[in-house]
Coordinates of C-alpha atoms in Angstrom, one line a residue:
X29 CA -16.6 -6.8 24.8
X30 CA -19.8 -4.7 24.1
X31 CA -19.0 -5.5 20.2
X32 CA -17.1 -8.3 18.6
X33 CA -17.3 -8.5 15.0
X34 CA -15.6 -11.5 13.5
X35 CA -15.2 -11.1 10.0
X36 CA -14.0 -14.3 8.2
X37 CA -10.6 -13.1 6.4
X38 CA -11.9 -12.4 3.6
X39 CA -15.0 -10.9 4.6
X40 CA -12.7 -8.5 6.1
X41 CA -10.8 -7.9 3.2
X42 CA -13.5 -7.4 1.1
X43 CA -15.0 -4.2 3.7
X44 CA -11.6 -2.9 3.4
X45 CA -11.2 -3.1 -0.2
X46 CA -14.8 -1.5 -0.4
X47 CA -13.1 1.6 1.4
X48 CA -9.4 1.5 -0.4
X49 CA -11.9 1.8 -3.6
X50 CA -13.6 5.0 -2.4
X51 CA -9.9 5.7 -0.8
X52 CA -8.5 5.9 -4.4
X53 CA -11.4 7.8 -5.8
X54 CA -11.0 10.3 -3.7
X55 CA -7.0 9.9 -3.9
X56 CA -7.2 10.3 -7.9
X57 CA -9.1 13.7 -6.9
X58 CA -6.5 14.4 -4.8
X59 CA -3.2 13.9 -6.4
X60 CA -4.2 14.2 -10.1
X61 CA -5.7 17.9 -9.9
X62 CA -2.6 18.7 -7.9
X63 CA -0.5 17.3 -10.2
X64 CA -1.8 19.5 -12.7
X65 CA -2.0 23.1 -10.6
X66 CA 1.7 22.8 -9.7
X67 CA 3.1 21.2 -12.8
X68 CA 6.0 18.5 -13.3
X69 CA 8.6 20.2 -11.6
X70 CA 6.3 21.1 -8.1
X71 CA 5.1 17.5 -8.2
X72 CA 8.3 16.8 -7.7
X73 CA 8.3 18.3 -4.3
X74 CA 4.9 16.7 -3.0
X75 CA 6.8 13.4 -4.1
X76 CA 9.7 13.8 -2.8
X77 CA 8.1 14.7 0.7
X78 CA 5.5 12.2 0.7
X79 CA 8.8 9.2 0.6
X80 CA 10.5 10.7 3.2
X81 CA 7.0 10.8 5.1
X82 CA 6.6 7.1 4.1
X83 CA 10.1 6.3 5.4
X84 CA 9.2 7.8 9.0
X85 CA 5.7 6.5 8.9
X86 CA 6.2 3.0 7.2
X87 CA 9.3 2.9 10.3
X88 CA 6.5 4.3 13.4
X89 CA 3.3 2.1 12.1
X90 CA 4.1 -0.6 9.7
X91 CA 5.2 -3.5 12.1
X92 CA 3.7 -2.6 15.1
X93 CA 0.0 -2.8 13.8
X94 CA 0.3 -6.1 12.7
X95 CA 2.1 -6.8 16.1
X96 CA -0.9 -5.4 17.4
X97 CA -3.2 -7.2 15.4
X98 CA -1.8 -10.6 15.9
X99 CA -1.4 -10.1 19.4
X100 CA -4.9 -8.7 20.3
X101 CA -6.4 -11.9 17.8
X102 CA -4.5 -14.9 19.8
X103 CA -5.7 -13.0 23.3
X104 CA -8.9 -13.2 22.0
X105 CA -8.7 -17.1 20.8
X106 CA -7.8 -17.8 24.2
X107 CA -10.3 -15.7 25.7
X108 CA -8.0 -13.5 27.5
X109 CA -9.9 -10.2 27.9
X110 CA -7.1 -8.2 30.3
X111 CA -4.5 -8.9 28.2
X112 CA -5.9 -7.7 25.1
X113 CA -6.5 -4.6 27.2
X114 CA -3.0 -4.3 28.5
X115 CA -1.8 -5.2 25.0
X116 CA -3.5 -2.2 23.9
X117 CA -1.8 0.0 26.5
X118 CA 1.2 -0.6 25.8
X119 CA 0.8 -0.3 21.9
X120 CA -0.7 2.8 22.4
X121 CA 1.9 4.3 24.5
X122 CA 4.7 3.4 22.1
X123 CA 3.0 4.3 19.1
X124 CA 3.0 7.9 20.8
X125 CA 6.4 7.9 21.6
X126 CA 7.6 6.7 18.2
X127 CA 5.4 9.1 16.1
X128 CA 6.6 12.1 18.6
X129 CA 10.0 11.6 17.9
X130 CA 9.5 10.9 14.1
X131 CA 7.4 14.1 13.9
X132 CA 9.8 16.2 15.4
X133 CA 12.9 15.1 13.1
X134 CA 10.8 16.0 10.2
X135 CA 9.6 19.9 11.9
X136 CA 13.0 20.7 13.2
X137 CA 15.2 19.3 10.0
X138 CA 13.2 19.8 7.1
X139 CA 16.1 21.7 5.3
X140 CA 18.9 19.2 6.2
X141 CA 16.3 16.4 4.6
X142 CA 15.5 18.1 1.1
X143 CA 18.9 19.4 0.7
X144 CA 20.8 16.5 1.4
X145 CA 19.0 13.4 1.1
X146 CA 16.8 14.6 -1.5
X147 CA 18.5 16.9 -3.8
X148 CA 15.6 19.0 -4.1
X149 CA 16.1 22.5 -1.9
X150 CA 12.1 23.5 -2.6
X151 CA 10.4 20.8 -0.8
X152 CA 11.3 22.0 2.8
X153 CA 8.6 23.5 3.2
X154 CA 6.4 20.8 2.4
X155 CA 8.6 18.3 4.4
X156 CA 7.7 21.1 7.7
X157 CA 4.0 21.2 6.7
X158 CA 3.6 17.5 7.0
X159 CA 5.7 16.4 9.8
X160 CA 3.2 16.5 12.4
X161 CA 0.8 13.7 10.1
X162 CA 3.4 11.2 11.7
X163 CA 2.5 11.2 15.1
X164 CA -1.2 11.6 14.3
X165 CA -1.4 8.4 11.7
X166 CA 0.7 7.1 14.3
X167 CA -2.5 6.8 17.2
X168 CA -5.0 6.3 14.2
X169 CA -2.9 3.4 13.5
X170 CA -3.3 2.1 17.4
X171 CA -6.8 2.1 17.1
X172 CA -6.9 0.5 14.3
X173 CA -4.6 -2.5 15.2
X174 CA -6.8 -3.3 18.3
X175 CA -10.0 -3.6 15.7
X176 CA -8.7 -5.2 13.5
X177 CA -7.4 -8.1 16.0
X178 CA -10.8 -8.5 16.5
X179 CA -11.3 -9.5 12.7
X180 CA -13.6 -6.0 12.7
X181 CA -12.8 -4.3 9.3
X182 CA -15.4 -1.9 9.6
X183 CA -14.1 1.2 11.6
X184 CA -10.5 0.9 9.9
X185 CA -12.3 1.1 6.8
X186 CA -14.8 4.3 8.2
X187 CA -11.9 6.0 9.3
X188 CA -10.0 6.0 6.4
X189 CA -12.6 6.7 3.7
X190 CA -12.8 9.7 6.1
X191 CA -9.4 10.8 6.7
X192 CA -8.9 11.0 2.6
X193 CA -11.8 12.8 2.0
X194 CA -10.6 15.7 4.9
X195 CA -7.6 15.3 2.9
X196 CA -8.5 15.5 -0.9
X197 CA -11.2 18.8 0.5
X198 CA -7.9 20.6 2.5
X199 CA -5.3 19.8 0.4
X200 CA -7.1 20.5 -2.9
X201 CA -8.4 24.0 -1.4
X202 CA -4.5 24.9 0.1
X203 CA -2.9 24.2 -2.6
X204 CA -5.3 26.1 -5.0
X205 CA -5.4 29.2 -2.7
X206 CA -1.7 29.0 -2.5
X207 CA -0.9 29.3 -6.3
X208 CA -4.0 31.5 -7.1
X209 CA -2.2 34.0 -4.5
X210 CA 1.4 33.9 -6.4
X211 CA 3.3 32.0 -3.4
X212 CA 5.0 29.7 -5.6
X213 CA 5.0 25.9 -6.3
X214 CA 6.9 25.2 -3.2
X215 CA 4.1 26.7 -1.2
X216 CA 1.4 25.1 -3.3
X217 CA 3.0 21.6 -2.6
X218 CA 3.2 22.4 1.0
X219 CA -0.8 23.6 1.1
X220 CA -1.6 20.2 -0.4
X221 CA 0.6 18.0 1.6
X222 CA -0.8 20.1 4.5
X223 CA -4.4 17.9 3.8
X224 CA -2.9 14.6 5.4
X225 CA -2.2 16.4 8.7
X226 CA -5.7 17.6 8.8
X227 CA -7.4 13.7 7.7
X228 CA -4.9 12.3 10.0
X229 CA -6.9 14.5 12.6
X230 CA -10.3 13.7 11.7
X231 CA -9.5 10.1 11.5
X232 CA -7.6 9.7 15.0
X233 CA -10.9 11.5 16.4
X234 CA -13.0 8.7 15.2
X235 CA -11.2 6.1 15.9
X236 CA -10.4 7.1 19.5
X237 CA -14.2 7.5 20.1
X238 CA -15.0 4.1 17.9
X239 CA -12.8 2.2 20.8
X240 CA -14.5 3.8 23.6
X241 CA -17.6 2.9 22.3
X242 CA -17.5 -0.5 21.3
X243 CA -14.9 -2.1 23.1
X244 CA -15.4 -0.5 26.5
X245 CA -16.8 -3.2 28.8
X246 CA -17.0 -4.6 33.0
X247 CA -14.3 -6.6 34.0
X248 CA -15.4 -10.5 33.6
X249 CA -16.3 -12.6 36.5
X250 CA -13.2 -14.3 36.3
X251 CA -10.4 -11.6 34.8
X252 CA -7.4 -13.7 33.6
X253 CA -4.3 -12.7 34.7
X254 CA -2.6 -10.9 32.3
X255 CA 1.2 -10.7 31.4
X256 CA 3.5 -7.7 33.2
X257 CA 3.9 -4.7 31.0
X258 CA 7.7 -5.4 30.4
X259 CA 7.1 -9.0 28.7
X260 CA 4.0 -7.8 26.1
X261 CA 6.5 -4.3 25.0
X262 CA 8.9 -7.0 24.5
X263 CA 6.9 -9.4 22.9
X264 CA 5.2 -6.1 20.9
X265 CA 8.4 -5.3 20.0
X266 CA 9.7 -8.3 19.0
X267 CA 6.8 -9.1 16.5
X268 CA 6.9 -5.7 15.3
X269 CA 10.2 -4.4 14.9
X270 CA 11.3 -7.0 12.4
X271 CA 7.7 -6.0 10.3
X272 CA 8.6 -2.4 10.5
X273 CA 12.1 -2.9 9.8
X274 CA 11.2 -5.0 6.8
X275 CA 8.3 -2.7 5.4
X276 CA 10.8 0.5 5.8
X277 CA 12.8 -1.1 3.1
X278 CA 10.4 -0.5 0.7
X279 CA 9.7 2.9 1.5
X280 CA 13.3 3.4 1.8
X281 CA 13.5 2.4 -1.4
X282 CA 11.3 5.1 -2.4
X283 CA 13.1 7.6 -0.7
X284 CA 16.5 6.0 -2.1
X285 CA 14.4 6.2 -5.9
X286 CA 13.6 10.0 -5.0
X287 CA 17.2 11.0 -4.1
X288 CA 19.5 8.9 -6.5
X289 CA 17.2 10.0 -9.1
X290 CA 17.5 13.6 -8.2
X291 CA 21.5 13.1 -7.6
X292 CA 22.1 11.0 -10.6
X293 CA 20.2 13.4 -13.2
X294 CA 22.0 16.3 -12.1
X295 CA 25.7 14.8 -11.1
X296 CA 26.5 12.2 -13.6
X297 CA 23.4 13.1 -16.5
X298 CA 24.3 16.6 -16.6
X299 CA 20.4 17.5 -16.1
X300 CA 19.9 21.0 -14.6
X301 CA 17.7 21.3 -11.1
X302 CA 14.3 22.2 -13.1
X303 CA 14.5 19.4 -15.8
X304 CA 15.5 16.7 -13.0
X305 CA 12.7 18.4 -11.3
X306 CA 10.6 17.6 -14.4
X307 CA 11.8 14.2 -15.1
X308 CA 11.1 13.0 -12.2
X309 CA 7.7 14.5 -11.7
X310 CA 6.4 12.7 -14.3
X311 CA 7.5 9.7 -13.0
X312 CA 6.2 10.7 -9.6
X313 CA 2.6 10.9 -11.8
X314 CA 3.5 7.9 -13.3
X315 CA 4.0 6.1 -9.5
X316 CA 0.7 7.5 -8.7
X317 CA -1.1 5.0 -11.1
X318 CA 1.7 2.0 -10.3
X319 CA 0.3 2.2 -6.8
X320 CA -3.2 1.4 -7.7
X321 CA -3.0 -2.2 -7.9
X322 CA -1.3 -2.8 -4.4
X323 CA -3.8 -0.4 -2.6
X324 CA -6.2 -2.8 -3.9
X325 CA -4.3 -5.9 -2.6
X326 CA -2.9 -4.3 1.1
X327 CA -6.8 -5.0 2.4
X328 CA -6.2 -8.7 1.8
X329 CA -3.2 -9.1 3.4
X330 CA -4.8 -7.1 6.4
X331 CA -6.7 -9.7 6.9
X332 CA -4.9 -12.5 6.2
X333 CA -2.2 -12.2 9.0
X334 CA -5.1 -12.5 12.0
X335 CA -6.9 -15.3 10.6
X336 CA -3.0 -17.0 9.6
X337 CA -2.1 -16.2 13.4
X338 CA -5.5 -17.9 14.8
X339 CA -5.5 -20.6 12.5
X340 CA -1.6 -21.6 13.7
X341 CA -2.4 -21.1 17.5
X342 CA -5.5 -23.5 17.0
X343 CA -3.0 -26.2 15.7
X344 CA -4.7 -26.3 12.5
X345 CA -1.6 -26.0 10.1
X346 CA -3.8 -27.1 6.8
X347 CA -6.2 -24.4 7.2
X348 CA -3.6 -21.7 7.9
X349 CA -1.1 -23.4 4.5
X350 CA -4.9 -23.1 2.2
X351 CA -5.6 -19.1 3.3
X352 CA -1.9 -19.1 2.2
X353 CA -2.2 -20.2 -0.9
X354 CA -6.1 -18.7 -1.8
X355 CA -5.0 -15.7 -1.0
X356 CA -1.7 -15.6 -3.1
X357 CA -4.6 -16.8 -5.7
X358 CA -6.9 -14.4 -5.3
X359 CA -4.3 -11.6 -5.2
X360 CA -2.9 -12.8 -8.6
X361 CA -6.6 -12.7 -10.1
X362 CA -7.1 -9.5 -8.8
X363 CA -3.4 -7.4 -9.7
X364 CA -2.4 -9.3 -12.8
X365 CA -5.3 -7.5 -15.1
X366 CA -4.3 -3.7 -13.3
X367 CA -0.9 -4.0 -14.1
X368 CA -1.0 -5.1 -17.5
X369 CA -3.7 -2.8 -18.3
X370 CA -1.6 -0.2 -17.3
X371 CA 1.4 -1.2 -19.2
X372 CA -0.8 -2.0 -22.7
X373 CA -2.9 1.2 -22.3
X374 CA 0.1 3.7 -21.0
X375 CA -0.4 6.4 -23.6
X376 CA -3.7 6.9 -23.6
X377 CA -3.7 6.9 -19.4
X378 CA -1.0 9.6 -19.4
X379 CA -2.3 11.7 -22.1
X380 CA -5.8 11.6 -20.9
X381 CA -5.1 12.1 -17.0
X382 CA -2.3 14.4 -17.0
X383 CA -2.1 16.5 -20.3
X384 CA 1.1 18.6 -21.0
X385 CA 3.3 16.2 -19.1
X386 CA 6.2 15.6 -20.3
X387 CA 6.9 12.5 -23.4
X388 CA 8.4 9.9 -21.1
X389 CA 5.3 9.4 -18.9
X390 CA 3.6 6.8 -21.4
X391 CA 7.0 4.6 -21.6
X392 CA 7.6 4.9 -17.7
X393 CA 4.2 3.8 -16.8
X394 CA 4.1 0.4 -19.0
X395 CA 7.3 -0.8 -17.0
X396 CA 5.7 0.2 -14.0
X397 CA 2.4 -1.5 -14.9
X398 CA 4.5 -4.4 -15.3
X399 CA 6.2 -4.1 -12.1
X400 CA 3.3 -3.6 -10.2
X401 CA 2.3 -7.0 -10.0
X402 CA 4.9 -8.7 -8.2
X403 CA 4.8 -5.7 -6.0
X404 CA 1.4 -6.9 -4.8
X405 CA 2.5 -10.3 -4.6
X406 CA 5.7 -10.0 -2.9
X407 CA 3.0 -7.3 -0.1
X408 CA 1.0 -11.1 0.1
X409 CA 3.8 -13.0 0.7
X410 CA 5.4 -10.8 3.5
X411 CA 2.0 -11.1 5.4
X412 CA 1.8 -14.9 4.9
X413 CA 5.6 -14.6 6.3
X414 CA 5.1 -12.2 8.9
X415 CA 1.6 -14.3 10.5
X416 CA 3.6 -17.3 10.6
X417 CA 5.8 -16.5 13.0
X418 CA 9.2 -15.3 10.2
X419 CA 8.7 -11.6 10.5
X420 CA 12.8 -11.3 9.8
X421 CA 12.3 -13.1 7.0
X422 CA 10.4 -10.6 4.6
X423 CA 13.3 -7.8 5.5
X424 CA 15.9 -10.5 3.9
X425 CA 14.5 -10.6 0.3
X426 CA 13.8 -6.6 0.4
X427 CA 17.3 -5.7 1.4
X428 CA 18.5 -7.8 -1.5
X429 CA 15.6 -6.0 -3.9
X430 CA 17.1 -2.7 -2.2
X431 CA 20.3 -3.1 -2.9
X432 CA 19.3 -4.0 -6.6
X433 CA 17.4 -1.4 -6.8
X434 CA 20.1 0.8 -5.8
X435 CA 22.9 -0.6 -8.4
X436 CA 20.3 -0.6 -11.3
X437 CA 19.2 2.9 -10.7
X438 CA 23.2 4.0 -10.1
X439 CA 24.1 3.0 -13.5
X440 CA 21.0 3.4 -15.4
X441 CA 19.9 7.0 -14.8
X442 CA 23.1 8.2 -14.7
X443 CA 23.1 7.3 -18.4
X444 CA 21.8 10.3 -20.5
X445 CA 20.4 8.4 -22.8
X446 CA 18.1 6.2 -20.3
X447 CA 17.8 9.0 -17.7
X448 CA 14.4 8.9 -15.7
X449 CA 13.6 5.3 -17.5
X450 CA 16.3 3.7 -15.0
X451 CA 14.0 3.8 -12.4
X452 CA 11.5 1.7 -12.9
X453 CA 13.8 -0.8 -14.5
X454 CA 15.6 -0.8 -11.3
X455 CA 11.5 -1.5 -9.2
X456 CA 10.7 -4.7 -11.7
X457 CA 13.8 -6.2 -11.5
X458 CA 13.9 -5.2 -7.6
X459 CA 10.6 -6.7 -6.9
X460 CA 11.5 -9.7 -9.3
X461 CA 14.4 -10.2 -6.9
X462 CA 12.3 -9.9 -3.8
X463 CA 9.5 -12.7 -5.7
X464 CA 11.4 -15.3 -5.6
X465 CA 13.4 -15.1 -2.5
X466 CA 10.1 -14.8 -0.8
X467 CA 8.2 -17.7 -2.1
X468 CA 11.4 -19.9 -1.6
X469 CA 11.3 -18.5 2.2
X470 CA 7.4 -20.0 1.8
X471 CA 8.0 -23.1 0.4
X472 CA 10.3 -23.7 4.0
X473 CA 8.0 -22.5 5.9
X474 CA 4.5 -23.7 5.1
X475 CA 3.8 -27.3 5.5
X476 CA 2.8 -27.7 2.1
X477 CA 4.6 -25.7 -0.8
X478 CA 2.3 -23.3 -2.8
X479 CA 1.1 -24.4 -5.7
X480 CA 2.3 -21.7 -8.2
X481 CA 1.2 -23.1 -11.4
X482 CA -1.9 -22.8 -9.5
X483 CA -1.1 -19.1 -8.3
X484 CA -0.2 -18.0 -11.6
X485 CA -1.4 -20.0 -14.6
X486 CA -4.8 -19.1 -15.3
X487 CA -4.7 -15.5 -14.3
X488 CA -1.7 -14.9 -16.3
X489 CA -3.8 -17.1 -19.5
X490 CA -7.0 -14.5 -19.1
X491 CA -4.3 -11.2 -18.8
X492 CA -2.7 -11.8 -22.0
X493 CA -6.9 -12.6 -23.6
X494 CA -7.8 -9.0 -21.9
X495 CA -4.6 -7.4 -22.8
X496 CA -5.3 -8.3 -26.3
X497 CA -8.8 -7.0 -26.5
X498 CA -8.0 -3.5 -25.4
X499 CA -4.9 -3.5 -27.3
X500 CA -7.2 -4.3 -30.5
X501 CA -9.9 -2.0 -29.3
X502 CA -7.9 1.1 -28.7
X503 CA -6.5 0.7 -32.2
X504 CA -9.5 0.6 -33.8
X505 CA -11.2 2.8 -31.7
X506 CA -8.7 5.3 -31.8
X507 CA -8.3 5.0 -36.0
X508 CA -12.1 5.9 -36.0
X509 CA -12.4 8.8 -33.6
X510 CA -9.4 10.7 -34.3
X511 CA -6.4 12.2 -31.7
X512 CA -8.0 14.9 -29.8
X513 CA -8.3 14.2 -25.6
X514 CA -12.1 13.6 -25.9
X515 CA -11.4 11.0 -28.5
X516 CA -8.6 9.4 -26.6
X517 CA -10.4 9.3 -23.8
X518 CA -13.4 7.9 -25.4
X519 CA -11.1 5.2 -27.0
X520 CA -9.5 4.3 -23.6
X521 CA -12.7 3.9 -22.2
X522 CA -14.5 1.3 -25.5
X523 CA -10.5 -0.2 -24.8
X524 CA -11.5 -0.6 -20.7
X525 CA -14.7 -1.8 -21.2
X526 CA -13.6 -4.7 -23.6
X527 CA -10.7 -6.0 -21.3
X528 CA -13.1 -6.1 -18.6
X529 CA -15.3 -8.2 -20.1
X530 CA -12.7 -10.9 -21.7
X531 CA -10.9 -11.0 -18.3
X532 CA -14.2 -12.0 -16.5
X533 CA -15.3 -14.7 -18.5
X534 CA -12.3 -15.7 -19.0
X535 CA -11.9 -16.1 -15.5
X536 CA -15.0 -17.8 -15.0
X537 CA -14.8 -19.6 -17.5
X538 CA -11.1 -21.2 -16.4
X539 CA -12.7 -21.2 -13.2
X540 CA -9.5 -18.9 -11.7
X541 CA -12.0 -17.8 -9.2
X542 CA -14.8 -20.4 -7.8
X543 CA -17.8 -20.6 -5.9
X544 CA -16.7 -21.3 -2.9
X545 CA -14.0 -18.0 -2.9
X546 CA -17.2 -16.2 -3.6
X547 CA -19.0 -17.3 -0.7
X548 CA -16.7 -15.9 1.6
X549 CA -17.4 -12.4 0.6
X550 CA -20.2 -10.4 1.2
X551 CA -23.2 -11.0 -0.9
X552 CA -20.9 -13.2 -2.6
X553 CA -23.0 -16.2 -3.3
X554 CA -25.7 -14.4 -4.9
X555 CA -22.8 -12.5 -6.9
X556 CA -21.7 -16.4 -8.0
X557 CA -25.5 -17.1 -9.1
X558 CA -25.8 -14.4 -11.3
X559 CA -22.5 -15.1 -12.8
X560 CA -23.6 -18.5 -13.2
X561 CA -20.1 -19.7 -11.3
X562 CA -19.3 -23.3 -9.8

């Protein structure tokens, strides 16, 4: 290979996360504004189409890049150079043929879709505009399967700082024009959702011309033999379609969320079409912040399954059980503070971010802050699953969070007096579900269990000392500088900045994260110095 990064795991992770951060800055420029220029009941329609997209997408690219990915990192353990080639072939292929047919269900049914799964007649349009962003993110995602077998984190990252920024400049500009021209919401929503088709684009371009330039290389001396077409498809498939199968529960549950919620406000709460529309895009605003925290943790568990994979091929079981367990660790450190931030400092988030929403957007977000955590560390667990070899395993706890999920949202939104609130009762307890059952499937599967007094203890200890601080701080702040936005905001903010400060010497001080976690970042150590960590 002309280039071969290796990227310890969480060297990797820590390049993606680097790009997921600029990712959701740009995303928060994206989504927010729009939430604003097409109000509660058009957000509602971006929503609604971006969980059916998920369900197709999450279905074409969320198995088979790790398939990919773990395949293309054992070839290269063993040194096999042709088959990581024809294991890119064949990836690529059916990642064309998948996306294609996705693509076109969503183009030549977009009214069957919004009408009858959804409940929400308006978002055709936008389900039409997007369709094509399947097949795209589809080949982006081929590319980016084969890097990132080679523990290389940089282009996935490059590529997808750029295809959100294409996104947030398109989308932002469509949607604008759109409503400044007197089309409607429903055209507004489909002018912003239109942004993903042209990042997908932009993206798939660099990628495809990333490959050819870095991994293009002579045949070796002595080519090794690799396997017939027929037997890496099936062994492709076989890794990835139990992934896929198991990540499309959670965007099915998404999709399930969007059109029970719909159904159940208007059928059995007696809501009308344009305050269903309304409840639920708030809580659609709401989702947008309750997806923060796992952004931040996906990265991580990127990594993790290649360096997992090599670790069990080389025999070295200890090494493959510890990444296991630091990076359940680290992932706790990292998504315990985001979600209870969110939960303690709800109302001053809502009111600040999206003004004129409606009054349930404060309470849905605290149980979704709350929720979000095990969200993230049900995402780590999956991978640790899915690179040991128990890719099946994963999609067993989900379709048990699913279908509770399903029979808490049936019951509670249909209630008039919980409504919208159902929903996110129905995620914690979902993801609750899907916790455990996980970390039991662990405990079988590793050869040591995971610690989780380990996991959990000390992260959860420094939480509750930051959540404390900005609770005290926003009071006090907010007593002081009165009610208007500027002061909220400027309370959030004195609230923020105290809670970050408790949490990190708290952690360092408990030690939650040491020296030697540190080193294995970039520019870690000298980050560890400063902070005076052992």
């Amino acid at each position: 290979m002309a280039e071969n990064k290796s990227q310890n795991y969480l060297h990797g992770a820590a390049i993606l996360t680097a790009g997921v951060l600029i990712m959701k800055v740009l995303g928060f420029i994206y989504k927010v504004p729009i939430a604003n220029i097409i109000g509660d009941d058009g957000y509602s329609m971006f929503l609604a189409t971006y969980n059916v997209y998920n369900v197709f997408l999450t279905l074409a690219t969320a198995g088979l890049p790790i398939a990919l990915s773990r395949l293309i990192s054992e070839a290269h353990a063993e040194g096999r150079v042709m088959q990581a080639r024809r294991t890119f072939s064949v990836a690529w292929l059916s990642f064309f043929v998948i996306g294609l047919v996705c693509s076109l269900i969503m183009f030549i049914f977009p009214n069957e879709i919004a009408v009858r799964i959804l409940h929400n007649p308006p978002a055709a349009l936008s389900i039409k505009a997007m369709s094509f962003a399947v097949l795209l993110v589809c080949l982006v995602s081929a590319y980016r399967g084969y890097c990132q077998g080679f523990g290389n984190m940089i282009p996935t990252t490059v590529g997808q700082v750029l295809e959100v920024l294409v996104k947030v400049i398109v989308g932002l500009v469509l949607a604008a024009v759109l409503m400044k021209m007197g089309k409607g919401k429903a055209a507004g929503s489909a002018g912003a959702i239109f942004g993903v088709v042209a990042g997908s684009l932009v993206a798939l371009v660099y990628m495809a011309v990333y490959k050819n330039r870095h991994y293009v290389s002579d045949v070796p001396e002595n080519p090794d033999v690799p396997d017939s077409y027929g037997k890496i498809f099936s062994h492709f498939m076989r890794i990835g379609i139990p992934i896929a199968l198991g990540s499309c529960v959670l965007a099915f549950l998404n999709l399930v969320d969007s059109s029970l919620c719909m159904g159940r406000l208007q059928d059995a709460a007696g809501f009308s079409l344009e305050k269903a529309q309304v409840l639920y895009g708030v809580y659609g605003k709401a989702q947008t912040l309750f997806n923060l925290p796992a952004a931040i943790i996906t990265p991580l568990t990127i990594s993790v399954v290649p360096a997992i994979a090599t670790a069990i091929v080389r025999e070295e079981n200890d090494k493959a059980t510890k990444i296991s367990e630091d990076s359940m660790r680290i992932a706790a450190v990292l998504c315990m503070p985001m979600g209870v931030g969110l939960a303690v400092l709800s109302e001053p988030i809502m009111k600040t971010i999206y003004p004129g929403s409606h009054a349930s957007g404060p309470v849905l977000l605290t149980i979704m802050g709350l929720a979000s955590f095990f969200v993230c560390i049900v995402l780590m667990e999956n991978a640790v699953l899915q690179a040991s070899g128990k890719e099946v395993w994963p999609m067993y706890s989900m379709i048990a969070g699913g279908i509770v999920k399903i029979v808490v949202n049936w019951f509670l939104v249909a209630n008039p007096k919980i409504n919208i609130y159902g929903a996110p009762i129905g995620t914690l307890v979902s993801y609750a579900v899907m916790f455990i059952m996980n970390f039991i499937f662990m405990c079988i599967v590793l050869d040591k269990n995971p610690r989780l007094h380990v996991i959990m203890l000390k992260p959860l200890v420094c939480s509750v000392l930051m959540a404390l601080a900005a609770w005290g701080v926003y009071g006090i702040a907010g007593r002081l500088l009165g009610v208007s936005r500027v002061a909220t905001l400027a309370a959030m903010l004195a609230a923020m900045l105290a809670a970050a400060v408790i949490y990190l010497v708290s952690t360092i001080a408990m030690r939650s994260i040491t020296k030697e976690d540190m080193k294995l970042i970039p520019g870690g150590e000298k980050i560890a110095g400063i902070l005076h960590m052992h």
